[in-house]
PDB file of C-alpha atoms in Angstrom:
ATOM      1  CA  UNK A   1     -48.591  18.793  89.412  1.00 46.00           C
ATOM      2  CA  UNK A   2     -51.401  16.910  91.380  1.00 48.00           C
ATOM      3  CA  UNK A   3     -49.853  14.357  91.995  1.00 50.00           C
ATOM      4  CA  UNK A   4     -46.720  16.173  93.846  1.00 50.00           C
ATOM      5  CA  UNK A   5     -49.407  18.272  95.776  1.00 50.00           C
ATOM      6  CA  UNK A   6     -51.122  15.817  97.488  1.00 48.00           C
ATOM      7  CA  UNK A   7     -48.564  14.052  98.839  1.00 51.00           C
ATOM      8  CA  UNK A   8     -46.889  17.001 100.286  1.00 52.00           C
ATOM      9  CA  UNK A   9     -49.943  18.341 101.687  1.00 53.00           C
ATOM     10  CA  UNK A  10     -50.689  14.885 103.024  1.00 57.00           C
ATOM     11  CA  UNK A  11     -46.749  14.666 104.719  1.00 59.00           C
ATOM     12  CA  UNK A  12     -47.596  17.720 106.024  1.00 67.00           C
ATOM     13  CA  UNK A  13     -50.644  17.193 107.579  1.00 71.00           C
ATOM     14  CA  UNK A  14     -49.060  13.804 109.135  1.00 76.00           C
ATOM     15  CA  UNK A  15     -46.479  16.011 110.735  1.00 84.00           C
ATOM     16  CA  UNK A  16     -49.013  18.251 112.254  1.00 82.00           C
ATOM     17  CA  UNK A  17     -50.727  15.630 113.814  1.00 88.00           C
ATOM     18  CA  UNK A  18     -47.830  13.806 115.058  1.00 90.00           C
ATOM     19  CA  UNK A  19     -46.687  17.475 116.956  1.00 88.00           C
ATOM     20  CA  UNK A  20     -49.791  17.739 118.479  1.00 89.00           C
ATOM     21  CA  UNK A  21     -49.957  13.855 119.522  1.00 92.00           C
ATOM     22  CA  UNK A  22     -46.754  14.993 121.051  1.00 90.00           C
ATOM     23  CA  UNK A  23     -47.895  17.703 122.723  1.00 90.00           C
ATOM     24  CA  UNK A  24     -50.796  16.191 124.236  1.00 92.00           C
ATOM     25  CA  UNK A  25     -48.267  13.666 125.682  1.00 94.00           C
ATOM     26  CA  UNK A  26     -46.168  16.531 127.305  1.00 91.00           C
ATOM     27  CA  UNK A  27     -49.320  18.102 129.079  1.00 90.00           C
ATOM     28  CA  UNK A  28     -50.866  15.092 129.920  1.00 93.00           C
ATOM     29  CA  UNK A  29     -47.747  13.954 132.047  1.00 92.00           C
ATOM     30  CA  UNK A  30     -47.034  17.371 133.424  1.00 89.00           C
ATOM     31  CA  UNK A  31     -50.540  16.716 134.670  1.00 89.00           C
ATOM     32  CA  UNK A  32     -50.439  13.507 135.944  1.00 90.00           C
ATOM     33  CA  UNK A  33     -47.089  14.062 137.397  1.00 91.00           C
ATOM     34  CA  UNK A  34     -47.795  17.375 139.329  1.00 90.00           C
ATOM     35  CA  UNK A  35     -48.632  16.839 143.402  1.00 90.00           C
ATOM     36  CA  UNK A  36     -51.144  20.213 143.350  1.00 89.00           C
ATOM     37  CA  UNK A  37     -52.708  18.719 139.906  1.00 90.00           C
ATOM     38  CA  UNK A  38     -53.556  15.224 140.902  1.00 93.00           C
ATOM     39  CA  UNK A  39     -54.990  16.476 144.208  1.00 94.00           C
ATOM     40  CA  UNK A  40     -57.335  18.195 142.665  1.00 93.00           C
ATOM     41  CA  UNK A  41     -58.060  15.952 139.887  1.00 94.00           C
ATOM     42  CA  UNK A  42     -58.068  12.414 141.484  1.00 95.00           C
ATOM     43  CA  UNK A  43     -57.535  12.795 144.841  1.00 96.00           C
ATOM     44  CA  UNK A  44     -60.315  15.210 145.907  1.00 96.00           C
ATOM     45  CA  UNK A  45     -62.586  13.611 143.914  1.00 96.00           C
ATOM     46  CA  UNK A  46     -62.771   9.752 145.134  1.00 97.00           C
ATOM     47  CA  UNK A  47     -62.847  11.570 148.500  1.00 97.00           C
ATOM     48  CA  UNK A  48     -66.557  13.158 147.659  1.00 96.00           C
ATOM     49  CA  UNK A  49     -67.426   9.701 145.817  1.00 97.00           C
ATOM     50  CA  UNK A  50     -66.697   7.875 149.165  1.00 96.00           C
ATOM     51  CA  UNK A  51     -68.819  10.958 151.221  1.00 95.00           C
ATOM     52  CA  UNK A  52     -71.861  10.553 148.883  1.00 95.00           C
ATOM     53  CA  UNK A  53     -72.105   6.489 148.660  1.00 94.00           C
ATOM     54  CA  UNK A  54     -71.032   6.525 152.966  1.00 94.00           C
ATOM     55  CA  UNK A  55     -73.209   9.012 154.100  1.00 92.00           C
ATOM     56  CA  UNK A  56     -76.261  10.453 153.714  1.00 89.00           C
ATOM     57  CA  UNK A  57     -75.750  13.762 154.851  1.00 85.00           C
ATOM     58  CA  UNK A  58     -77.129  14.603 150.973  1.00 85.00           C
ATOM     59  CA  UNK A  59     -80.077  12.945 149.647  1.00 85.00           C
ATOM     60  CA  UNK A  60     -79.736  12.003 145.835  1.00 90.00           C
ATOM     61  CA  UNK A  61     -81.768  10.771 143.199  1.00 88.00           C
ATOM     62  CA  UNK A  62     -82.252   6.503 141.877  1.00 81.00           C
ATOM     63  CA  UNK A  63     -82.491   3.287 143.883  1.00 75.00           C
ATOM     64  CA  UNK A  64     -79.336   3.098 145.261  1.00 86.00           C
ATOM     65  CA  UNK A  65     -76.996   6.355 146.278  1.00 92.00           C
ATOM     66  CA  UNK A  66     -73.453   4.840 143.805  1.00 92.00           C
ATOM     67  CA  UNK A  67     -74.880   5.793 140.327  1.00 92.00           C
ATOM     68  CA  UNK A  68     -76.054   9.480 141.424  1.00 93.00           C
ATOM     69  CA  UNK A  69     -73.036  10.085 143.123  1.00 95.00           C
ATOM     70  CA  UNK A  70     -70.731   9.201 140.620  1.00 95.00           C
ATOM     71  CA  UNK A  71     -72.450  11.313 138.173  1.00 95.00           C
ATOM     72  CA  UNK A  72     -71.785  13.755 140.479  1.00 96.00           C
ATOM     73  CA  UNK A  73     -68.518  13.205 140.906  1.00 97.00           C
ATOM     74  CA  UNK A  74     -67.364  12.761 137.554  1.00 98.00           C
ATOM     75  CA  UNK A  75     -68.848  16.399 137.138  1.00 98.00           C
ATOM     76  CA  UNK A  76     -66.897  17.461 139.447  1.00 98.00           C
ATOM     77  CA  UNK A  77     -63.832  16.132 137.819  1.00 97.00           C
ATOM     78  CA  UNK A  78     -64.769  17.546 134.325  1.00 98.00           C
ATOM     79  CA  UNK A  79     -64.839  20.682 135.797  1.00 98.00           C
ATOM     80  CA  UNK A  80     -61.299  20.359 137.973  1.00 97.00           C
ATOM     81  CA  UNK A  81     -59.391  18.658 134.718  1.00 97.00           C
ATOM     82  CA  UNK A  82     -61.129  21.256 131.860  1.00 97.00           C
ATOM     83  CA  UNK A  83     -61.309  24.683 134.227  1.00 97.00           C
ATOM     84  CA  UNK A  84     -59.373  24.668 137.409  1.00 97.00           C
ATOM     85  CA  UNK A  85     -56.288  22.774 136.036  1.00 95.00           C
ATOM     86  CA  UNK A  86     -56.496  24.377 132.953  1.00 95.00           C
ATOM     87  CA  UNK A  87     -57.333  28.171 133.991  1.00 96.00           C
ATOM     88  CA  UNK A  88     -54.304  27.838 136.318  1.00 95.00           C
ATOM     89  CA  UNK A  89     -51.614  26.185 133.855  1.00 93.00           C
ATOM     90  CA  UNK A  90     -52.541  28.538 130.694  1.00 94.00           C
ATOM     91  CA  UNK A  91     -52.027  31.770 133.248  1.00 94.00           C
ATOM     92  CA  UNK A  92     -49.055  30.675 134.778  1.00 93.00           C
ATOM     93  CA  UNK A  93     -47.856  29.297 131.508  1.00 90.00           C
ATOM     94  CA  UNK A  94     -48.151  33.552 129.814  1.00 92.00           C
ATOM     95  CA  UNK A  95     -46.275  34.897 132.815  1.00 90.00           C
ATOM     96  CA  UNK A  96     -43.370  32.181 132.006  1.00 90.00           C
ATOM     97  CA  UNK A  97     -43.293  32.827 128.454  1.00 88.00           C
ATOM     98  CA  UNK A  98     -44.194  29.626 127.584  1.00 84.00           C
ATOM     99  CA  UNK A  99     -47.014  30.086 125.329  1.00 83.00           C
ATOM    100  CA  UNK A 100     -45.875  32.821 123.529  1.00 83.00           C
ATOM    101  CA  UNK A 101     -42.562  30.516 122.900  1.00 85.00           C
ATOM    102  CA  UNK A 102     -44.349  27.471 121.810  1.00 76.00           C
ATOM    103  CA  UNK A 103     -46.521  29.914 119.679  1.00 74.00           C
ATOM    104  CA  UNK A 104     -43.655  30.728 117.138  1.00 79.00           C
ATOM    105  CA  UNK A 105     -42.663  27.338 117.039  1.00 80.00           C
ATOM    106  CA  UNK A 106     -43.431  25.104 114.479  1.00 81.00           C
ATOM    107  CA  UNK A 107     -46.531  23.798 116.354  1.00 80.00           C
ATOM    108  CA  UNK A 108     -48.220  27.330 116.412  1.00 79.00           C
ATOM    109  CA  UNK A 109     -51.010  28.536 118.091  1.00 78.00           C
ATOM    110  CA  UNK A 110     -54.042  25.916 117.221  1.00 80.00           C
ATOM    111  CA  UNK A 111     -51.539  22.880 117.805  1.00 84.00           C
ATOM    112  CA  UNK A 112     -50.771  24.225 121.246  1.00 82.00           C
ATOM    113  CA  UNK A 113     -54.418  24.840 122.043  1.00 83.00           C
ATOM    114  CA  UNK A 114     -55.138  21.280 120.466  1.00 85.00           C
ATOM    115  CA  UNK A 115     -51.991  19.903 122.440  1.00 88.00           C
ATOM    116  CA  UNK A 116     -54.280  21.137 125.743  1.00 88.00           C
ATOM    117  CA  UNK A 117     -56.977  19.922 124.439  1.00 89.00           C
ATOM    118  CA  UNK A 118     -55.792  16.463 123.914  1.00 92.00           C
ATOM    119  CA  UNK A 119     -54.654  16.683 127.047  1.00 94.00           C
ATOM    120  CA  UNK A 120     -58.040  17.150 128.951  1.00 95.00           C
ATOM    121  CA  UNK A 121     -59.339  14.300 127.071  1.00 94.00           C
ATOM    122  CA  UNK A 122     -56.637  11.859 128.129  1.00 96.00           C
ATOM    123  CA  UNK A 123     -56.542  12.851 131.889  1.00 96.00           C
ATOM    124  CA  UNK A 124     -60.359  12.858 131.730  1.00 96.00           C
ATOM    125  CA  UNK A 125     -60.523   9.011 130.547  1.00 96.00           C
ATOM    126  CA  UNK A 126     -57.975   8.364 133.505  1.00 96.00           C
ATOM    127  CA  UNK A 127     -60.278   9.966 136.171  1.00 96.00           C
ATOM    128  CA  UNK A 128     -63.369   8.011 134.542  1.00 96.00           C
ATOM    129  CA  UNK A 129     -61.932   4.713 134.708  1.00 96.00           C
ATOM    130  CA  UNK A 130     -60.580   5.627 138.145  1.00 97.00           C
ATOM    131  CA  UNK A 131     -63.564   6.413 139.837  1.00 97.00           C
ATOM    132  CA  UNK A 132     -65.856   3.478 138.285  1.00 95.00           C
ATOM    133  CA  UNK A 133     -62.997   1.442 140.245  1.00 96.00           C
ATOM    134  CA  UNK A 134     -63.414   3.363 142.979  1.00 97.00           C
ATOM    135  CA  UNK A 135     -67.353   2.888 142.781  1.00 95.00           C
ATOM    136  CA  UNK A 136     -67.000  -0.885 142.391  1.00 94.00           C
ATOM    137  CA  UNK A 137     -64.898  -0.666 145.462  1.00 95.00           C
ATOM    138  CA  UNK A 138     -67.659   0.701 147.288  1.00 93.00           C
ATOM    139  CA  UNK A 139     -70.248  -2.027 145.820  1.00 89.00           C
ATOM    140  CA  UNK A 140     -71.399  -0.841 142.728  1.00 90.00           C
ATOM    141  CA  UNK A 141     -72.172  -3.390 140.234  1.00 88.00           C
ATOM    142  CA  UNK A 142     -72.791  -0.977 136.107  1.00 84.00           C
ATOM    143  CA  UNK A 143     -76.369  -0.079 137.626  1.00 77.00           C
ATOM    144  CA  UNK A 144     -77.690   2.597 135.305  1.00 70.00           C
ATOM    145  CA  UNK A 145     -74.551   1.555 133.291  1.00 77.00           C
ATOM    146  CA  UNK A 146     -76.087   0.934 129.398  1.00 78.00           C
ATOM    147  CA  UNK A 147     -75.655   2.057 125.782  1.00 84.00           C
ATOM    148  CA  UNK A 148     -77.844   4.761 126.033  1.00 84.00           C
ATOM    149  CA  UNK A 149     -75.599   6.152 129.522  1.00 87.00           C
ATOM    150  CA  UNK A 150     -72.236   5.332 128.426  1.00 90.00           C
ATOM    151  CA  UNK A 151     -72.787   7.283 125.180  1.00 94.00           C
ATOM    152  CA  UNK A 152     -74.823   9.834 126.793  1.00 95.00           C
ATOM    153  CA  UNK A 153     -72.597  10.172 129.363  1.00 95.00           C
ATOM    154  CA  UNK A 154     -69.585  10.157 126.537  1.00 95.00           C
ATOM    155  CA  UNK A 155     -71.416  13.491 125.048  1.00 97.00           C
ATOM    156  CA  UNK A 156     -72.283  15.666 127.987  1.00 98.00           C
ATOM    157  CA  UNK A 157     -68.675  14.997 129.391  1.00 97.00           C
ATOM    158  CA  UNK A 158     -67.399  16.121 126.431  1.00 96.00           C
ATOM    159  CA  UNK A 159     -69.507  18.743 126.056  1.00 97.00           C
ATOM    160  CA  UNK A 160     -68.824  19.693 129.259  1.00 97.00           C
ATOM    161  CA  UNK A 161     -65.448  19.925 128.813  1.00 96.00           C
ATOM    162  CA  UNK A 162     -65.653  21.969 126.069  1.00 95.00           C
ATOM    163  CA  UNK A 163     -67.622  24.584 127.971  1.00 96.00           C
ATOM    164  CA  UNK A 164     -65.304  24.577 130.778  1.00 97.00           C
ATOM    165  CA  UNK A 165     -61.323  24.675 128.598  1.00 95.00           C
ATOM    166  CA  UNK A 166     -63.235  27.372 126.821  1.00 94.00           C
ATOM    167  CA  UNK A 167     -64.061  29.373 130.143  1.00 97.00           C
ATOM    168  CA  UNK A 168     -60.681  28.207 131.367  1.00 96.00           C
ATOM    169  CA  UNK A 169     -59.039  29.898 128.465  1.00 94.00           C
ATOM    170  CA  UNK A 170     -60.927  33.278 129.066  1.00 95.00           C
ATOM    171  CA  UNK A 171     -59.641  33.643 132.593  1.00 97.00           C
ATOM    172  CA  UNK A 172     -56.476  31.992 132.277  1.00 95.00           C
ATOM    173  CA  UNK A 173     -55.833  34.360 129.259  1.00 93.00           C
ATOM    174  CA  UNK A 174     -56.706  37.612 130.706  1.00 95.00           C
ATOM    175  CA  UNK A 175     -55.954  37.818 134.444  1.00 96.00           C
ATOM    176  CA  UNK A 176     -52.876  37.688 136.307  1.00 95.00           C
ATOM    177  CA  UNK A 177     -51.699  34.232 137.282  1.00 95.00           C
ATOM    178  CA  UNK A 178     -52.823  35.201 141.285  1.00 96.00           C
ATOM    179  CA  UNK A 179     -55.582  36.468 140.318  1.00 97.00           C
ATOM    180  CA  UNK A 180     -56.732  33.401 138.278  1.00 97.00           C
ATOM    181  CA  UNK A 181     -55.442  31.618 141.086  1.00 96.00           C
ATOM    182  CA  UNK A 182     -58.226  32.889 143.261  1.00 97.00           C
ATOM    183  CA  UNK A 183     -60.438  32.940 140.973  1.00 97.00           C
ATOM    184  CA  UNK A 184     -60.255  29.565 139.660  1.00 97.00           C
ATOM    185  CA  UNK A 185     -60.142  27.495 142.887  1.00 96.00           C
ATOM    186  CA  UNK A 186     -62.998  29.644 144.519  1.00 97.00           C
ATOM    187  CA  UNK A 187     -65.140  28.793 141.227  1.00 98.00           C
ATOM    188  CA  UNK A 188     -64.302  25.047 141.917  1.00 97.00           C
ATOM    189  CA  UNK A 189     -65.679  25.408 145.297  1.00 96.00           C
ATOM    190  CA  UNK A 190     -68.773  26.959 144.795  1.00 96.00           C
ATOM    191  CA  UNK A 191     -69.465  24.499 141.508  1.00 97.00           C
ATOM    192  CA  UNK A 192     -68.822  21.488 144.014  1.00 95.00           C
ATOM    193  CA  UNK A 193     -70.538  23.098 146.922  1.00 91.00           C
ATOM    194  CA  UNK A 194     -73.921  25.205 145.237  1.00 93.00           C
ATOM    195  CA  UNK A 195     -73.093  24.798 141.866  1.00 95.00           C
ATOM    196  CA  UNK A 196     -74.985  21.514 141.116  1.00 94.00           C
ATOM    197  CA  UNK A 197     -72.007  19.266 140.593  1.00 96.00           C
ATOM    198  CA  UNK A 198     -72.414  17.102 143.527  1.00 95.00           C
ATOM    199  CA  UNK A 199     -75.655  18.568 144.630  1.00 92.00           C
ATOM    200  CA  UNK A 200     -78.798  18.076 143.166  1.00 93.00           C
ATOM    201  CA  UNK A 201     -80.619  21.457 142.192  1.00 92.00           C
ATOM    202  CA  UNK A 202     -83.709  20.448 143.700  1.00 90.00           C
ATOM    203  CA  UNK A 203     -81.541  20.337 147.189  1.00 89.00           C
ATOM    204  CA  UNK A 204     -80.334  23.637 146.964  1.00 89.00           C
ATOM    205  CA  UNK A 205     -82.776  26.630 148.525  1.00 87.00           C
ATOM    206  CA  UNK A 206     -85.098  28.947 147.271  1.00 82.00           C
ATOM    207  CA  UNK A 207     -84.091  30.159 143.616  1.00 89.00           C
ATOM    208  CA  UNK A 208     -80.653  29.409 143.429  1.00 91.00           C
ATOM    209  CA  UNK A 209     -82.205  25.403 142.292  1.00 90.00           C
ATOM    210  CA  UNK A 210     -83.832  27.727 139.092  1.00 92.00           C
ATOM    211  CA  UNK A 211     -80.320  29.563 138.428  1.00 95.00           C
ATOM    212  CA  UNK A 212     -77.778  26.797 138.870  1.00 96.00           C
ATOM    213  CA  UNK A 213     -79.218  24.725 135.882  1.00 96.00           C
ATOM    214  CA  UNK A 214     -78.498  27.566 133.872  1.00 97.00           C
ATOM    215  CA  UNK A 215     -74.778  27.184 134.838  1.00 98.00           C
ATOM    216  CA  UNK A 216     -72.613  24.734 132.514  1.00 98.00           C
ATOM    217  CA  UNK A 217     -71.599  23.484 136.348  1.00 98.00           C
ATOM    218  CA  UNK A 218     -75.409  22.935 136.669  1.00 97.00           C
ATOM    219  CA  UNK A 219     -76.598  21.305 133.442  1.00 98.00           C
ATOM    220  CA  UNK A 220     -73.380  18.991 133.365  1.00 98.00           C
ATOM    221  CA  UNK A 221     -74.260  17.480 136.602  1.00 97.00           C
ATOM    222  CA  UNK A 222     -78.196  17.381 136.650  1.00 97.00           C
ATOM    223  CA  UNK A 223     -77.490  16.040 133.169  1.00 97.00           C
ATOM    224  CA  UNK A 224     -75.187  13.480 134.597  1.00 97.00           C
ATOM    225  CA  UNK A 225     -76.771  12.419 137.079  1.00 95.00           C
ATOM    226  CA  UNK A 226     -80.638  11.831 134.892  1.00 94.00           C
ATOM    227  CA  UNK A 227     -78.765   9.739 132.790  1.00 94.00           C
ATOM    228  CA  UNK A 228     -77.221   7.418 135.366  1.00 92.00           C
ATOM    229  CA  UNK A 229     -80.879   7.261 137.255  1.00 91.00           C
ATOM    230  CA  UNK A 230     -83.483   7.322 134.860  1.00 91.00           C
ATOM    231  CA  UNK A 231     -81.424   6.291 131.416  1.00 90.00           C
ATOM    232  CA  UNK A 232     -83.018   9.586 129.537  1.00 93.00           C
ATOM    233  CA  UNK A 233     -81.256  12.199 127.997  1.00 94.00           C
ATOM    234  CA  UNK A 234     -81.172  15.854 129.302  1.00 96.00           C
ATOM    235  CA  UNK A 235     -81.680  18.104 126.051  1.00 97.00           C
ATOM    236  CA  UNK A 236     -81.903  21.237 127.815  1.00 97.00           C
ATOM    237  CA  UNK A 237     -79.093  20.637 129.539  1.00 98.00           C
ATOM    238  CA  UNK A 238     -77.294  20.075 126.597  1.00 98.00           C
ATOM    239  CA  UNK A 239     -78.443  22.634 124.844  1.00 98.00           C
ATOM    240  CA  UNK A 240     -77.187  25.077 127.896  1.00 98.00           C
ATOM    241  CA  UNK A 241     -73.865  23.544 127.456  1.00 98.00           C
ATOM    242  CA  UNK A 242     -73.744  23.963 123.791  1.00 98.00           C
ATOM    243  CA  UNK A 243     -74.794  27.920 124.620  1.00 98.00           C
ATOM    244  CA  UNK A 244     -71.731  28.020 127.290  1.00 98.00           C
ATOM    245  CA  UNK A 245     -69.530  26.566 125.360  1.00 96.00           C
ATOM    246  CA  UNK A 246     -70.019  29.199 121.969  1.00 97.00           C
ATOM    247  CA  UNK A 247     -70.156  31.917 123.867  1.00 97.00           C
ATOM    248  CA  UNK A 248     -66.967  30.914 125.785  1.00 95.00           C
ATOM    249  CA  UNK A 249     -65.266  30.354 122.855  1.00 93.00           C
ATOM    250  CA  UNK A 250     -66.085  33.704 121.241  1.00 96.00           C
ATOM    251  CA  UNK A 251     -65.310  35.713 124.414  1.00 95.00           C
ATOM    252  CA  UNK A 252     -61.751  33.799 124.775  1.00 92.00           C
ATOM    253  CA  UNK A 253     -60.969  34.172 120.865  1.00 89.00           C
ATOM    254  CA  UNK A 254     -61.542  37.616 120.955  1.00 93.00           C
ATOM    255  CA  UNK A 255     -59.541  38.831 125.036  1.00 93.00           C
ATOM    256  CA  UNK A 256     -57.134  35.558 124.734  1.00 90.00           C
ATOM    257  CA  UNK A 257     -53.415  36.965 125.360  1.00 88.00           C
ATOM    258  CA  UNK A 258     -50.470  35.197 124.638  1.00 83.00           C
ATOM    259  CA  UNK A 259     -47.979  37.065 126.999  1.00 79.00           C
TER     260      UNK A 259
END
């Protein structure tokens, strides 16, 4: 009887993972092929990495202006591919029926979710390798580049993105699609512009510096950008993250809708 068992459950499992391979294929093209998506995700980002390395209309931490502002900047992506993108797709995707149609399909809920997931994670590595292109365009030559950032770096953009799909999930699955709309896209702005994602805290006035590092938009990039400059690793602003991301993932688990 063991012997038949194990095999199934092991055919089965295979299956799974070859439906959710799939569907992280399906939403990483429909991301990479949309206009509206890759403007936000590619575009408007190597446009602030070119603003922050030209000018110096911020001032940034480290030697040299490349390695904080692509820190920055790849912040700023995390948060367009795992929030913006995201929030706007999964609301859209309840009005269409779409998720409440993949739901009952043989892929269910977790391998859609997983499917997304996937997704953010392939789309992210894209916009990484992008913008270090983009950077060595510009004349950087891997300063603050090491072991100790790239797996650093690996772990609070993961992290990151964790906090921000779950958030993205939460709005996405509980407001109307215009509403999220608004939402989602004023959020970006305010995370780029005040949020510490291509500011540093410390530029920001008065109190806000105190409150944005508080913000998984905040620790992400002041986390970020440490790493590239200095080569240490920002507990606290992990440990923010880590908070962000449980208690997005309770608050989406529990208000989530399907249609």
């Amino acid at each position: 009887m063991t012997t038949q068992t194990l095999p199934a459950a092991g055919a089965d499992a295979g299956t799974r993972a070859r439906r959710v391979l799939a569907q992280t294929r399906f939403e990483t093209a429909a991301v990479l092929r949309n206009g509206e998506q890759l403007l936000l995700t590619f575009i408007l980002p190597v446009i602030a990495l070119v603003v922050l390395v030209r000018t110096d209309l911020v001032a940034l931490p480290g030697a040299t202006r490349t390695p904080a502002a692509l820190a920055g900047v790849l912040a700023l992506a995390v948060a367009s591919t795992a929030f913006t993108s995201q929030a706007i797709a999964v609301a859209f995707d309840r009005r269409w029926g779409v998720l409440r149609m993949l739901a009952t399909t043989p892929l269910g809920r977790r391998g859609l979710l997983a499917g997304k997931l996937g997704a953010v994670v392939c789309v992210l590595a894209v916009q990484a390798v992008v913008l270090m292109l983009v950077a060595a365009g510009l004349g950087w030559r891997g300063e603050g580049l090491g072991v100790v950032a790239l797996l650093g770096g690996a772990l609070f953009v993961l992290l990151g993105a964790a906090a921000f799909v779950s958030l993205a999930l939460l709005i996405g699955g509980t407001l109307r699609p215009e509403a999220v709309l608004a939402v989602a896209n004023l959020l970006w702005v305010l995370m780029a512009g005040a949020g510490g994602l291509l500011l540093p805290a410390d530029t920001l006035p008065g109190p806000l510096a105190q409150v944005v590092v508080l913000l998984p938009s905040g620790a992400l990039g002041e986390g970020l950008r440490l790493l590239a400059t200095t080569g240490r690793l920002d507990l606290a602003a992990l440990a923010v993250l880590a908070v962000w991301t449980a208690a997005g993932s309770w608050l989406a688990a529990r208000y989530f809708r399907w249609d």
